[in-house]
Amino acid sequence: MLGRGGCRALLPAVLSVVLRNQPIGFAARRSLISEVLRRRMSPTLPKPSGLYTIMADPWQECMDFAVILARQAGEMIREALKHEVDVMIKSSPADLVTETDQKVENMIFSSIKKKYPCHCFIGEESVAAGEKTVFTDKPTWIIDPIDGTTNFVHRFPFVAVSIGFVVNKEMEFGIVYSCVEDKMYTGRRGKGAFCNGQKLQVSQQEDITKSLLVTELGSSRKPETLRIILSNMEKLCSIPIHGIRSVGTAAVNMCLVATGGADAYYEMGIHCWDMAGAGIIVTEAGGVLMDVTGEPFDLMSRRIIAANSIALAERIAKEIEIIPLQRDDES
């Protein structure tokens, strides 16, 4: 067993590993060092064998910070709802953006960049302003400042802040704050999904004839796109199923699957920022993500089935006609 002097001598090497491989904050580094010392000095605790065994969750500090930012964003949105909303049009008359969308995204990104300057960022309003969607293996924050902008404009009470965090192109954690409802949904890889601290679990209903689905009409008003969307809804309803619901925000729709309130959600034409926060909440609640073709889920594909089971997702995929879409990482 190492003495105290030996433990202190170990610290520079540990710090070197952390700083080289894990772009994490000071508090996380301090926690790592404390854990090394504790295990080295204890005659009973297992000795550290590597970075990931001595530090259970290198991204917990990032997740805690994301929750704080989501609450701050929610306060900004609730305050803005008290006033008149200036609306601008993006890709179609149903694809809206407001000054609040832009202010919220700027607040979130500037806060993250100050704390984690080596991380990457993808945001809905930044892309709308002309930035490219660059998706790499680096730690990446994917933000939708207001998921449900049309709801926000009309004061329809389902408006969410969505924050996804991806490393090596895998979702590590997700935050969805439905701020009018004051519901904070969180999911962390390997640690479960929660809403206001209560653990989430998807439903067990695999019989599509007894299922409740959620989807959206989307923002495109092209006749062919609308035809496919409505045709898909008709085919599913004719199976038959119990029904189809829409609340106007992809992130909240997916969280409803995580709660067990809906059995599955599907949509085409959304973006990575609509899915990155809620996707891991669904999977950590026991659900699955799948491409609408039945192939593995692809965050950049702009389409998704989020369901309580593989069986239900595959059954939905059998009925769906595909809408041709440009990928997010090709825009």
mmCIF file of C-alpha atoms in Angstrom:
data_model
loop_
_atom_site.group_PDB
_atom_site.id
_atom_site.type_symbol
_atom_site.label_atom_id
_atom_site.label_comp_id
_atom_site.label_asym_id
_atom_site.label_seq_id
_atom_site.Cartn_x
_atom_site.Cartn_y
_atom_site.Cartn_z
ATOM 1 C CA MET A 1 0.000 0.000 0.000
ATOM 2 C CA LEU A 2 1.332 3.446 -0.858
ATOM 3 C CA GLY A 3 2.059 5.884 1.934
ATOM 4 C CA ARG A 4 0.888 9.490 1.867
ATOM 5 C CA GLY A 5 4.051 10.591 0.124
ATOM 6 C CA GLY A 6 3.541 7.987 -2.583
ATOM 7 C CA CYS A 7 -0.063 9.125 -3.076
ATOM 8 C CA ARG A 8 1.011 12.724 -3.473
ATOM 9 C CA ALA A 9 3.617 11.631 -5.996
ATOM 10 C CA LEU A 10 0.841 9.910 -7.969
ATOM 11 C CA LEU A 11 -1.214 13.093 -8.414
ATOM 12 C CA PRO A 12 0.707 14.661 -11.336
ATOM 13 C CA ALA A 13 0.320 11.467 -13.360
ATOM 14 C CA VAL A 14 -3.414 11.293 -12.590
ATOM 15 C CA LEU A 15 -3.909 14.937 -13.517
ATOM 16 C CA SER A 16 -2.026 14.369 -16.756
ATOM 17 C CA VAL A 17 -4.417 11.560 -17.727
ATOM 18 C CA VAL A 18 -7.477 13.633 -16.865
ATOM 19 C CA LEU A 19 -6.355 16.738 -18.678
ATOM 20 C CA ARG A 20 -5.289 14.785 -21.763
ATOM 21 C CA ASN A 21 -8.352 12.541 -22.145
ATOM 22 C CA GLN A 22 -11.244 14.181 -20.319
ATOM 23 C CA PRO A 23 -12.119 17.848 -20.921
ATOM 24 C CA ILE A 24 -13.882 18.189 -17.544
ATOM 25 C CA GLY A 25 -14.081 20.931 -14.977
ATOM 26 C CA PHE A 26 -12.112 21.622 -11.826
ATOM 27 C CA ALA A 27 -14.677 20.117 -9.448
ATOM 28 C CA ALA A 28 -14.648 16.841 -11.367
ATOM 29 C CA ARG A 29 -10.832 16.743 -11.379
ATOM 30 C CA ARG A 30 -10.765 17.411 -7.632
ATOM 31 C CA SER A 31 -13.282 14.604 -7.089
ATOM 32 C CA LEU A 32 -11.086 12.244 -9.096
ATOM 33 C CA ILE A 33 -7.987 13.067 -7.060
ATOM 34 C CA SER A 34 -9.873 12.602 -3.790
ATOM 35 C CA GLU A 35 -11.082 9.201 -4.930
ATOM 36 C CA VAL A 36 -7.567 8.115 -5.885
ATOM 37 C CA LEU A 37 -6.265 9.086 -2.454
ATOM 38 C CA ARG A 38 -9.161 7.458 -0.629
ATOM 39 C CA ARG A 39 -8.717 4.147 -2.394
ATOM 40 C CA ARG A 40 -4.947 4.152 -2.152
ATOM 41 C CA MET A 41 -5.041 4.754 1.608
ATOM 42 C CA SER A 42 -7.868 2.307 2.428
ATOM 43 C CA PRO A 43 -7.026 -1.327 3.286
ATOM 44 C CA THR A 44 -10.514 -2.500 2.231
ATOM 45 C CA LEU A 45 -11.593 -0.503 -0.830
ATOM 46 C CA PRO A 46 -10.624 -1.858 -4.280
ATOM 47 C CA LYS A 47 -7.596 -0.120 -5.715
ATOM 48 C CA PRO A 48 -8.033 2.105 -8.778
ATOM 49 C CA SER A 49 -7.156 0.335 -12.008
ATOM 50 C CA GLY A 50 -7.840 3.130 -14.471
ATOM 51 C CA LEU A 51 -9.586 6.455 -15.025
ATOM 52 C CA TYR A 52 -13.056 5.044 -15.610
ATOM 53 C CA THR A 53 -13.022 2.753 -12.586
ATOM 54 C CA ILE A 54 -11.948 5.475 -10.185
ATOM 55 C CA MET A 55 -14.288 8.085 -11.554
ATOM 56 C CA ALA A 56 -17.803 6.731 -11.969
ATOM 57 C CA ASP A 57 -19.180 9.540 -14.153
ATOM 58 C CA PRO A 58 -16.810 12.026 -15.827
ATOM 59 C CA TRP A 59 -19.748 13.980 -17.292
ATOM 60 C CA GLN A 60 -21.838 14.463 -14.129
ATOM 61 C CA GLU A 61 -20.596 18.011 -13.654
ATOM 62 C CA CYS A 62 -21.702 18.831 -17.224
ATOM 63 C CA MET A 63 -25.131 17.338 -16.575
ATOM 64 C CA ASP A 64 -25.591 19.278 -13.335
ATOM 65 C CA PHE A 65 -24.653 22.459 -15.185
ATOM 66 C CA ALA A 66 -27.126 21.639 -17.966
ATOM 67 C CA VAL A 67 -29.970 21.346 -15.443
ATOM 68 C CA ILE A 68 -29.092 24.786 -14.054
ATOM 69 C CA LEU A 69 -29.039 26.271 -17.564
ATOM 70 C CA ALA A 70 -32.359 24.634 -18.477
ATOM 71 C CA ARG A 71 -34.006 26.182 -15.425
ATOM 72 C CA GLN A 72 -32.563 29.601 -16.255
ATOM 73 C CA ALA A 73 -33.824 29.239 -19.842
ATOM 74 C CA GLY A 74 -37.239 28.211 -18.551
ATOM 75 C CA GLU A 75 -37.432 31.356 -16.445
ATOM 76 C CA MET A 76 -36.606 33.458 -19.508
ATOM 77 C CA ILE A 77 -39.345 31.719 -21.512
ATOM 78 C CA ARG A 78 -41.989 32.064 -18.787
ATOM 79 C CA GLU A 79 -41.166 35.759 -18.439
ATOM 80 C CA ALA A 80 -41.402 36.249 -22.217
ATOM 81 C CA LEU A 81 -44.844 34.616 -22.238
ATOM 82 C CA LYS A 82 -46.138 37.598 -20.265
ATOM 83 C CA HIS A 83 -45.430 39.929 -23.180
ATOM 84 C CA GLU A 84 -46.222 40.247 -26.873
ATOM 85 C CA VAL A 85 -44.131 37.904 -29.017
ATOM 86 C CA ASP A 86 -42.424 39.109 -32.210
ATOM 87 C CA VAL A 87 -42.558 36.262 -34.726
ATOM 88 C CA MET A 88 -40.319 35.631 -37.736
ATOM 89 C CA ILE A 89 -40.672 32.940 -40.414
ATOM 90 C CA LYS A 90 -37.891 30.488 -41.306
ATOM 91 C CA SER A 91 -38.378 27.696 -43.879
ATOM 92 C CA SER A 92 -42.188 27.860 -44.145
ATOM 93 C CA PRO A 93 -45.169 29.830 -42.767
ATOM 94 C CA ALA A 94 -45.439 27.135 -40.055
ATOM 95 C CA ASP A 95 -41.702 27.185 -39.165
ATOM 96 C CA LEU A 96 -41.427 30.063 -36.707
ATOM 97 C CA VAL A 97 -38.700 31.698 -34.661
ATOM 98 C CA THR A 98 -38.860 34.430 -32.038
ATOM 99 C CA GLU A 99 -36.409 36.783 -30.389
ATOM 100 C CA THR A 100 -36.738 34.636 -27.257
ATOM 101 C CA ASP A 101 -35.482 31.528 -29.135
ATOM 102 C CA GLN A 102 -32.360 33.452 -30.060
ATOM 103 C CA LYS A 103 -31.829 34.996 -26.614
ATOM 104 C CA VAL A 104 -32.204 31.648 -24.863
ATOM 105 C CA GLU A 105 -29.788 29.895 -27.206
ATOM 106 C CA ASN A 106 -27.245 32.699 -26.832
ATOM 107 C CA MET A 107 -27.489 32.476 -23.035
ATOM 108 C CA ILE A 108 -27.017 28.695 -23.007
ATOM 109 C CA PHE A 109 -24.149 28.642 -25.511
ATOM 110 C CA SER A 110 -22.247 31.554 -23.995
ATOM 111 C CA SER A 111 -22.504 29.950 -20.537
ATOM 112 C CA ILE A 112 -21.285 26.569 -21.798
ATOM 113 C CA LYS A 113 -18.463 28.040 -23.896
ATOM 114 C CA LYS A 114 -17.181 29.965 -20.893
ATOM 115 C CA LYS A 115 -17.126 26.836 -18.719
ATOM 116 C CA TYR A 116 -16.160 24.259 -21.372
ATOM 117 C CA PRO A 117 -14.338 26.118 -24.159
ATOM 118 C CA CYS A 118 -13.002 22.927 -25.796
ATOM 119 C CA HIS A 119 -16.484 21.440 -26.326
ATOM 120 C CA CYS A 120 -18.469 21.635 -29.585
ATOM 121 C CA PHE A 121 -21.955 23.037 -30.135
ATOM 122 C CA ILE A 122 -24.953 22.515 -32.430
ATOM 123 C CA GLY A 123 -27.975 24.775 -31.974
ATOM 124 C CA GLU A 124 -31.208 25.220 -33.885
ATOM 125 C CA GLU A 125 -30.993 28.989 -34.211
ATOM 126 C CA SER A 126 -27.261 28.963 -34.975
ATOM 127 C CA VAL A 127 -27.882 26.572 -37.874
ATOM 128 C CA ALA A 128 -30.848 28.677 -39.021
ATOM 129 C CA ALA A 129 -28.483 31.667 -39.071
ATOM 130 C CA GLY A 130 -26.131 29.842 -41.431
ATOM 131 C CA GLU A 131 -23.785 27.749 -39.286
ATOM 132 C CA LYS A 132 -22.994 24.234 -40.498
ATOM 133 C CA THR A 133 -23.935 21.145 -38.491
ATOM 134 C CA VAL A 134 -20.523 19.650 -37.771
ATOM 135 C CA PHE A 135 -20.867 16.348 -35.892
ATOM 136 C CA THR A 136 -17.638 14.845 -34.573
ATOM 137 C CA ASP A 137 -16.497 12.525 -31.772
ATOM 138 C CA LYS A 138 -15.734 15.492 -29.523
ATOM 139 C CA PRO A 139 -17.990 16.334 -26.554
ATOM 140 C CA THR A 140 -20.891 18.116 -28.243
ATOM 141 C CA TRP A 141 -23.836 20.043 -26.809
ATOM 142 C CA ILE A 142 -26.943 19.923 -29.021
ATOM 143 C CA ILE A 143 -29.496 22.565 -28.073
ATOM 144 C CA ASP A 144 -33.072 23.447 -28.936
ATOM 145 C CA PRO A 145 -33.725 26.643 -26.957
ATOM 146 C CA ILE A 146 -37.495 26.465 -27.423
ATOM 147 C CA ASP A 147 -38.878 23.174 -28.663
ATOM 148 C CA GLY A 148 -42.441 24.078 -29.510
ATOM 149 C CA THR A 149 -41.995 27.623 -30.811
ATOM 150 C CA THR A 150 -45.470 27.634 -32.383
ATOM 151 C CA ASN A 151 -46.895 26.613 -29.010
ATOM 152 C CA PHE A 152 -44.896 29.443 -27.414
ATOM 153 C CA VAL A 153 -46.278 31.960 -29.930
ATOM 154 C CA HIS A 154 -49.859 30.837 -29.216
ATOM 155 C CA ARG A 155 -49.259 30.302 -25.470
ATOM 156 C CA PHE A 156 -50.211 26.652 -25.860
ATOM 157 C CA PRO A 157 -48.714 25.265 -22.635
ATOM 158 C CA PHE A 158 -46.195 22.724 -23.969
ATOM 159 C CA VAL A 159 -42.862 24.472 -24.457
ATOM 160 C CA ALA A 160 -39.529 22.841 -23.685
ATOM 161 C CA VAL A 161 -35.831 23.574 -23.427
ATOM 162 C CA SER A 162 -33.882 20.615 -24.820
ATOM 163 C CA ILE A 163 -30.192 20.009 -24.069
ATOM 164 C CA GLY A 164 -28.423 16.916 -25.362
ATOM 165 C CA PHE A 165 -24.803 15.984 -24.683
ATOM 166 C CA VAL A 166 -23.034 13.593 -27.055
ATOM 167 C CA VAL A 167 -19.517 12.100 -26.886
ATOM 168 C CA ASN A 168 -18.085 9.851 -29.608
ATOM 169 C CA LYS A 169 -21.465 10.352 -31.324
ATOM 170 C CA GLU A 170 -23.200 8.544 -28.447
ATOM 171 C CA MET A 171 -25.781 10.263 -26.246
ATOM 172 C CA GLU A 172 -24.384 10.647 -22.721
ATOM 173 C CA PHE A 173 -27.169 12.645 -21.082
ATOM 174 C CA GLY A 174 -30.262 14.609 -21.969
ATOM 175 C CA ILE A 175 -32.277 17.352 -20.296
ATOM 176 C CA VAL A 176 -35.797 18.353 -21.346
ATOM 177 C CA TYR A 177 -37.423 21.066 -19.263
ATOM 178 C CA SER A 178 -41.128 21.522 -20.000
ATOM 179 C CA CYS A 179 -41.082 24.950 -18.427
ATOM 180 C CA VAL A 180 -44.779 25.876 -18.360
ATOM 181 C CA GLU A 181 -45.556 22.543 -16.654
ATOM 182 C CA ASP A 182 -42.371 22.857 -14.549
ATOM 183 C CA LYS A 183 -41.373 19.282 -15.416
ATOM 184 C CA MET A 184 -37.649 18.550 -15.528
ATOM 185 C CA TYR A 185 -36.924 15.355 -17.466
ATOM 186 C CA THR A 186 -33.391 13.963 -17.214
ATOM 187 C CA GLY A 187 -31.609 10.898 -18.526
ATOM 188 C CA ARG A 188 -28.014 9.750 -17.995
ATOM 189 C CA ARG A 189 -26.479 6.794 -19.790
ATOM 190 C CA GLY A 190 -26.576 3.775 -17.501
ATOM 191 C CA LYS A 191 -28.248 5.665 -14.642
ATOM 192 C CA GLY A 192 -31.919 5.845 -15.571
ATOM 193 C CA ALA A 193 -34.419 8.543 -16.507
ATOM 194 C CA PHE A 194 -36.365 10.793 -14.171
ATOM 195 C CA CYS A 195 -39.012 13.511 -14.087
ATOM 196 C CA ASN A 196 -38.724 15.883 -11.127
ATOM 197 C CA GLY A 197 -36.763 13.180 -9.354
ATOM 198 C CA GLN A 198 -39.271 10.368 -9.995
ATOM 199 C CA LYS A 199 -37.903 7.400 -11.946
ATOM 200 C CA LEU A 200 -39.470 6.848 -15.378
ATOM 201 C CA GLN A 201 -40.474 3.571 -16.991
ATOM 202 C CA VAL A 202 -41.999 3.010 -20.429
ATOM 203 C CA SER A 203 -45.269 1.121 -20.794
ATOM 204 C CA GLN A 204 -45.383 -2.618 -21.372
ATOM 205 C CA GLN A 205 -48.010 -2.483 -24.136
ATOM 206 C CA GLU A 206 -46.616 -4.262 -27.217
ATOM 207 C CA ASP A 207 -49.980 -4.913 -28.910
ATOM 208 C CA ILE A 208 -50.284 -2.112 -31.461
ATOM 209 C CA THR A 209 -54.094 -2.448 -31.506
ATOM 210 C CA LYS A 210 -54.108 -1.326 -27.859
ATOM 211 C CA SER A 211 -51.472 1.385 -28.221
ATOM 212 C CA LEU A 212 -51.551 5.178 -28.050
ATOM 213 C CA LEU A 213 -49.105 6.913 -30.402
ATOM 214 C CA VAL A 214 -47.816 10.470 -30.645
ATOM 215 C CA THR A 215 -46.658 12.294 -33.769
ATOM 216 C CA GLU A 216 -46.823 15.724 -35.425
ATOM 217 C CA LEU A 217 -47.912 17.217 -38.731
ATOM 218 C CA GLY A 218 -44.554 19.014 -38.893
ATOM 219 C CA SER A 219 -43.736 22.438 -40.299
ATOM 220 C CA SER A 220 -43.594 21.601 -44.024
ATOM 221 C CA ARG A 221 -46.654 22.607 -46.020
ATOM 222 C CA LYS A 222 -45.588 20.957 -49.274
ATOM 223 C CA PRO A 223 -48.570 19.013 -50.658
ATOM 224 C CA GLU A 224 -46.618 15.755 -51.172
ATOM 225 C CA THR A 225 -45.146 15.860 -47.663
ATOM 226 C CA LEU A 226 -48.570 16.489 -46.150
ATOM 227 C CA ARG A 227 -50.030 13.636 -48.203
ATOM 228 C CA ILE A 228 -47.461 11.179 -46.825
ATOM 229 C CA ILE A 229 -47.893 12.372 -43.227
ATOM 230 C CA LEU A 230 -51.680 12.088 -43.347
ATOM 231 C CA SER A 231 -51.546 8.782 -45.212
ATOM 232 C CA ASN A 232 -49.266 7.328 -42.543
ATOM 233 C CA MET A 233 -51.655 8.446 -39.816
ATOM 234 C CA GLU A 234 -54.578 6.902 -41.689
ATOM 235 C CA LYS A 235 -52.760 3.580 -42.130
ATOM 236 C CA LEU A 236 -51.861 3.387 -38.454
ATOM 237 C CA CYS A 237 -55.339 4.367 -37.271
ATOM 238 C CA SER A 238 -56.845 1.728 -39.565
ATOM 239 C CA ILE A 239 -54.883 -1.153 -37.990
ATOM 240 C CA PRO A 240 -56.661 -0.058 -35.650
ATOM 241 C CA ILE A 241 -54.907 1.622 -32.728
ATOM 242 C CA HIS A 242 -56.363 3.407 -29.715
ATOM 243 C CA GLY A 243 -55.382 6.820 -31.054
ATOM 244 C CA ILE A 244 -52.798 9.408 -32.077
ATOM 245 C CA ARG A 245 -51.945 12.517 -30.067
ATOM 246 C CA SER A 246 -49.822 15.646 -30.656
ATOM 247 C CA VAL A 247 -48.573 18.212 -28.157
ATOM 248 C CA GLY A 248 -46.459 20.287 -30.550
ATOM 249 C CA THR A 249 -42.951 19.489 -29.297
ATOM 250 C CA ALA A 250 -40.871 16.486 -30.302
ATOM 251 C CA ALA A 251 -38.944 16.486 -27.017
ATOM 252 C CA VAL A 252 -42.070 16.384 -24.848
ATOM 253 C CA ASN A 253 -43.648 13.785 -27.148
ATOM 254 C CA MET A 254 -40.641 11.543 -26.553
ATOM 255 C CA CYS A 255 -40.720 12.189 -22.814
ATOM 256 C CA LEU A 256 -44.366 11.093 -22.795
ATOM 257 C CA VAL A 257 -43.172 7.742 -24.153
ATOM 258 C CA ALA A 258 -40.601 7.608 -21.343
ATOM 259 C CA THR A 259 -43.338 8.185 -18.744
ATOM 260 C CA GLY A 260 -45.502 5.382 -20.157
ATOM 261 C CA GLY A 261 -48.266 7.859 -21.009
ATOM 262 C CA ALA A 262 -47.813 7.089 -24.707
ATOM 263 C CA ASP A 263 -46.539 3.832 -26.167
ATOM 264 C CA ALA A 264 -44.574 5.209 -29.122
ATOM 265 C CA TYR A 265 -43.684 8.362 -31.032
ATOM 266 C CA TYR A 266 -42.675 8.660 -34.668
ATOM 267 C CA GLU A 267 -41.857 11.601 -36.903
ATOM 268 C CA MET A 268 -39.940 12.608 -40.021
ATOM 269 C CA GLY A 269 -38.603 16.076 -40.782
ATOM 270 C CA ILE A 270 -37.359 16.955 -37.304
ATOM 271 C CA HIS A 271 -33.706 17.679 -36.485
ATOM 272 C CA CYS A 272 -30.945 16.434 -34.205
ATOM 273 C CA TRP A 273 -31.698 19.189 -31.663
ATOM 274 C CA ASP A 274 -35.279 17.899 -31.391
ATOM 275 C CA MET A 275 -34.077 14.383 -30.506
ATOM 276 C CA ALA A 276 -30.716 14.668 -28.707
ATOM 277 C CA GLY A 277 -32.118 15.655 -25.312
ATOM 278 C CA ALA A 278 -35.083 13.296 -25.135
ATOM 279 C CA GLY A 279 -33.579 10.294 -26.937
ATOM 280 C CA ILE A 280 -31.553 9.097 -23.980
ATOM 281 C CA ILE A 281 -34.474 9.777 -21.631
ATOM 282 C CA VAL A 282 -36.499 7.234 -23.630
ATOM 283 C CA THR A 283 -33.779 4.583 -23.684
ATOM 284 C CA GLU A 284 -32.941 5.029 -19.993
ATOM 285 C CA ALA A 285 -36.644 4.566 -19.216
ATOM 286 C CA GLY A 286 -36.447 1.161 -20.931
ATOM 287 C CA GLY A 287 -37.525 2.215 -24.428
ATOM 288 C CA VAL A 288 -35.877 1.965 -27.833
ATOM 289 C CA LEU A 289 -34.950 4.327 -30.667
ATOM 290 C CA MET A 290 -35.207 3.163 -34.270
ATOM 291 C CA ASP A 291 -35.112 4.644 -37.744
ATOM 292 C CA VAL A 292 -38.495 4.719 -39.478
ATOM 293 C CA THR A 293 -37.058 2.229 -41.994
ATOM 294 C CA GLY A 294 -36.573 -0.297 -39.182
ATOM 295 C CA GLU A 295 -32.795 0.255 -39.294
ATOM 296 C CA PRO A 296 -30.721 1.529 -36.318
ATOM 297 C CA PHE A 297 -31.431 5.064 -35.142
ATOM 298 C CA ASP A 298 -29.247 7.816 -36.633
ATOM 299 C CA LEU A 299 -29.266 11.190 -34.856
ATOM 300 C CA MET A 300 -28.500 13.054 -38.090
ATOM 301 C CA SER A 301 -31.194 11.332 -40.194
ATOM 302 C CA ARG A 302 -34.067 13.698 -39.228
ATOM 303 C CA ARG A 303 -36.436 10.813 -38.503
ATOM 304 C CA ILE A 304 -37.233 8.585 -35.539
ATOM 305 C CA ILE A 305 -39.396 6.009 -33.875
ATOM 306 C CA ALA A 306 -39.176 6.136 -30.076
ATOM 307 C CA ALA A 307 -41.106 3.236 -28.601
ATOM 308 C CA ASN A 308 -41.532 1.140 -25.495
ATOM 309 C CA SER A 309 -40.205 -1.968 -27.285
ATOM 310 C CA ILE A 310 -38.509 -3.220 -30.430
ATOM 311 C CA ALA A 311 -41.658 -5.147 -31.344
ATOM 312 C CA LEU A 312 -43.870 -2.042 -31.353
ATOM 313 C CA ALA A 313 -41.260 0.068 -33.165
ATOM 314 C CA GLU A 314 -40.881 -2.539 -35.895
ATOM 315 C CA ARG A 315 -44.670 -2.798 -36.289
ATOM 316 C CA ILE A 316 -44.934 0.961 -36.785
ATOM 317 C CA ALA A 317 -42.034 0.954 -39.256
ATOM 318 C CA LYS A 318 -43.899 -1.578 -41.417
ATOM 319 C CA GLU A 319 -46.709 0.926 -42.011
ATOM 320 C CA ILE A 320 -44.739 4.096 -42.672
ATOM 321 C CA GLU A 321 -44.061 5.605 -46.085
ATOM 322 C CA ILE A 322 -40.734 7.448 -46.037
ATOM 323 C CA ILE A 323 -40.377 11.177 -46.669
ATOM 324 C CA PRO A 324 -37.098 11.976 -48.535
ATOM 325 C CA LEU A 325 -35.036 14.347 -46.384
ATOM 326 C CA GLN A 326 -31.629 16.014 -46.422
ATOM 327 C CA ARG A 327 -29.584 14.873 -43.415
ATOM 328 C CA ASP A 328 -28.587 17.403 -40.763
ATOM 329 C CA ASP A 329 -24.882 16.739 -41.334
ATOM 330 C CA GLU A 330 -25.266 17.408 -45.052
ATOM 331 C CA SER A 331 -26.824 20.849 -44.684
#
